[in-house]
Every structure is written in structure tokens, then in C-alpha cells.
Short mmCIF file of C-alpha atoms in Angstrom, two decimals:
data_model
loop_
_atom_site.label_atom_id
_atom_site.label_comp_id
_atom_site.label_asym_id
_atom_site.label_seq_id
_atom_site.Cartn_x
_atom_site.Cartn_y
_atom_site.Cartn_z
CA MET A 24 -34.59 -21.00 -33.49
CA ILE A 25 -31.88 -21.49 -30.94
CA GLU A 26 -30.07 -18.23 -31.67
CA GLU A 27 -27.01 -18.66 -29.48
CA ARG A 28 -26.27 -21.97 -31.24
CA ARG A 29 -27.34 -20.73 -34.73
CA VAL A 30 -29.71 -23.72 -35.01
CA LEU A 31 -33.14 -23.62 -36.63
CA ILE A 32 -35.64 -26.36 -35.85
CA ALA A 33 -37.86 -26.43 -38.93
CA GLY A 34 -40.54 -28.95 -37.95
CA ASP A 35 -42.08 -30.45 -41.07
CA MET A 36 -40.43 -27.94 -43.39
CA LEU A 37 -37.13 -28.21 -45.27
CA SER A 38 -36.90 -31.99 -45.24
CA ASP A 39 -34.75 -33.81 -47.75
CA VAL A 40 -37.04 -36.87 -47.68
CA PHE A 41 -40.54 -35.58 -46.95
CA VAL A 42 -42.55 -33.34 -49.27
CA SER A 43 -43.95 -30.07 -47.99
CA MET A 44 -47.12 -30.70 -46.00
CA LEU A 45 -49.81 -28.08 -46.46
CA ASP A 46 -52.04 -27.13 -43.57
CA ASP A 47 -55.81 -27.23 -43.91
CA THR A 48 -56.24 -23.46 -44.04
CA VAL A 49 -58.17 -21.10 -46.28
CA GLU A 50 -54.98 -20.32 -48.25
CA PRO A 51 -52.65 -23.33 -47.76
CA ILE A 52 -50.28 -22.52 -50.62
CA GLU A 53 -49.93 -18.86 -49.69
CA ASP A 54 -49.54 -19.73 -45.99
CA TYR A 55 -46.72 -22.16 -46.77
CA LEU A 56 -44.97 -19.65 -49.02
CA VAL A 57 -45.15 -17.05 -46.21
CA GLY A 58 -43.55 -19.61 -43.88
CA LEU A 59 -40.76 -20.16 -46.38
CA GLU A 60 -40.19 -16.40 -46.63
CA LEU A 61 -39.82 -16.24 -42.86
CA LEU A 62 -37.29 -19.09 -42.92
CA GLU A 63 -35.43 -17.44 -45.76
CA GLY A 64 -35.24 -14.27 -43.68
CA VAL A 65 -33.22 -16.05 -40.98
CA ALA A 66 -31.26 -18.43 -43.24
CA ASP A 67 -28.10 -16.34 -43.04
CA ASP A 68 -28.28 -16.43 -39.24
CA VAL A 69 -28.18 -20.22 -38.91
CA ASP A 70 -25.47 -22.81 -39.32
CA VAL A 71 -27.73 -25.85 -39.21
CA VAL A 72 -31.39 -26.65 -39.82
CA ILE A 73 -33.03 -29.60 -38.09
CA PRO A 74 -36.09 -30.77 -40.02
CA GLY A 75 -38.72 -32.97 -38.43
CA HIS A 76 -37.80 -35.75 -40.89
CA GLY A 77 -34.61 -36.48 -42.79
CA SER A 78 -31.10 -35.20 -42.44
CA LEU A 79 -29.69 -31.93 -41.11
CA ALA A 80 -29.03 -29.09 -43.53
CA ARG A 81 -25.90 -26.97 -43.23
CA ASP A 82 -24.64 -23.85 -44.95
CA GLU A 83 -25.78 -23.59 -48.60
CA GLU A 84 -28.03 -26.63 -48.22
CA VAL A 85 -30.39 -24.51 -46.09
CA ARG A 86 -31.15 -22.19 -49.01
CA ALA A 87 -31.27 -25.15 -51.41
CA ARG A 88 -34.00 -26.76 -49.29
CA ILE A 89 -35.97 -23.53 -49.13
CA LYS A 90 -35.74 -23.36 -52.92
CA LEU A 91 -36.81 -27.02 -53.23
CA ASP A 92 -39.82 -26.53 -50.94
CA ARG A 93 -40.82 -23.36 -52.78
CA ALA A 94 -40.61 -25.05 -56.19
CA TYR A 95 -42.67 -27.99 -54.92
CA VAL A 96 -45.41 -25.76 -53.49
CA GLU A 97 -45.47 -23.60 -56.63
CA ASP A 98 -45.85 -26.78 -58.73
CA LEU A 99 -48.86 -27.71 -56.60
CA ARG A 100 -50.29 -24.21 -56.87
CA ASP A 101 -49.92 -24.16 -60.65
CA ALA A 102 -51.09 -27.78 -61.09
CA ARG A 103 -47.78 -28.73 -62.74
CA VAL A 104 -46.25 -32.18 -62.68
CA SER A 105 -43.64 -32.06 -59.95
CA SER A 106 -40.01 -32.84 -60.71
CA ASP A 107 -39.20 -32.80 -56.99
CA PRO A 108 -36.83 -35.69 -56.22
CA ARG A 109 -38.82 -36.45 -53.04
CA VAL A 110 -41.74 -37.27 -55.37
CA VAL A 111 -40.13 -38.74 -58.49
CA SER A 112 -37.15 -40.58 -56.97
CA PRO A 113 -37.56 -40.75 -53.20
CA LYS A 114 -34.80 -42.09 -50.99
CA PRO A 115 -35.19 -45.75 -50.01
CA GLY A 116 -37.80 -46.13 -47.31
CA TRP A 117 -39.48 -42.83 -48.19
CA GLU A 118 -41.35 -43.96 -51.30
CA TRP A 119 -44.66 -43.46 -49.51
CA ALA A 120 -44.03 -39.69 -49.37
CA SER A 121 -45.10 -39.50 -53.01
CA ASP A 122 -48.55 -40.70 -51.86
CA ILE A 123 -48.79 -37.58 -49.74
CA HIS A 124 -47.97 -35.52 -52.82
CA GLU A 125 -50.68 -37.25 -54.83
CA GLY A 126 -53.23 -36.65 -52.07
CA GLN A 127 -52.33 -32.98 -51.81
CA ALA A 128 -52.54 -32.51 -55.57
CA ARG A 129 -55.99 -34.15 -55.65
CA ASN A 130 -57.24 -32.08 -52.72
CA LEU A 131 -56.07 -28.84 -54.29
CA ALA A 132 -57.64 -29.77 -57.64
CA ARG A 133 -60.97 -30.54 -55.92
CA ARG A 134 -60.83 -27.30 -54.01
CA SER A 135 -60.12 -25.36 -57.17
CA GLN A 136 -63.00 -27.02 -59.03
CA ARG A 137 -65.36 -26.49 -56.10
CA ASP A 138 -64.81 -22.82 -55.46
CA GLY A 139 -63.07 -21.66 -58.64
CA THR A 140 -59.91 -20.56 -56.86
CA PRO A 141 -56.35 -21.81 -57.11
CA GLY A 142 -55.08 -24.23 -54.38
#
């Protein structure tokens, strides 16, 4: 975060075109949700978020993107069909992002079957 400018650089989080990318950790869902909690904790202190991909987020859009990322990750965790617009109706040129979603869903399902734990 660039505090004096009230700018948060979010990396691969909070994109309007790119689905949440889970790390290859022991608890990828939980780790991502913790990251979102940290971002939510500073959301009132920023005027603009710069994601690694897609457009800037300002004002209320920052919280809307946190909510969108959280819903997406919770859908993955709970093995629900995602209604995330980045998956079901991606912006032109970003259609391939739904392939990332499909891969993540498959990987989490395999992991769950293998060790009997949720994603």
C-alpha cells in the first residue's frame, strides 16, 4: 500500500477480469480468505486499488471486489457452481479466465477426494 497516496496495489487479487488465483499451499482457500480479510481491513484507508489485471477500483468498488472474490473462493470451497461474472460471462478477451476456474475446481475436488478434506 502506498499510504500517503491512499493507493493499494493488490497483485492478482481484486481483479474485475481475472478469477481469484489460489496458491499451492496446504490450505489454499483459507489462505486466500485471510488475504481478503487483510485487504478488507485497509479498504477504508484507500481511494484506489490497482489489481495486477483489469481496471482500477475506486470507492465502493473496492469492497464490491472483495465481496466478489470472497464469494468466488467460497463457491470453490463448497464445490458450488460459480455465478461469478468472470467465469460465466467474462469480458471480451478474458474468456480464457474461466479455464483457470475449471482447473482450480478440478484440483480442489481431487485434493478433497485424495485426503478427505475440503479444498
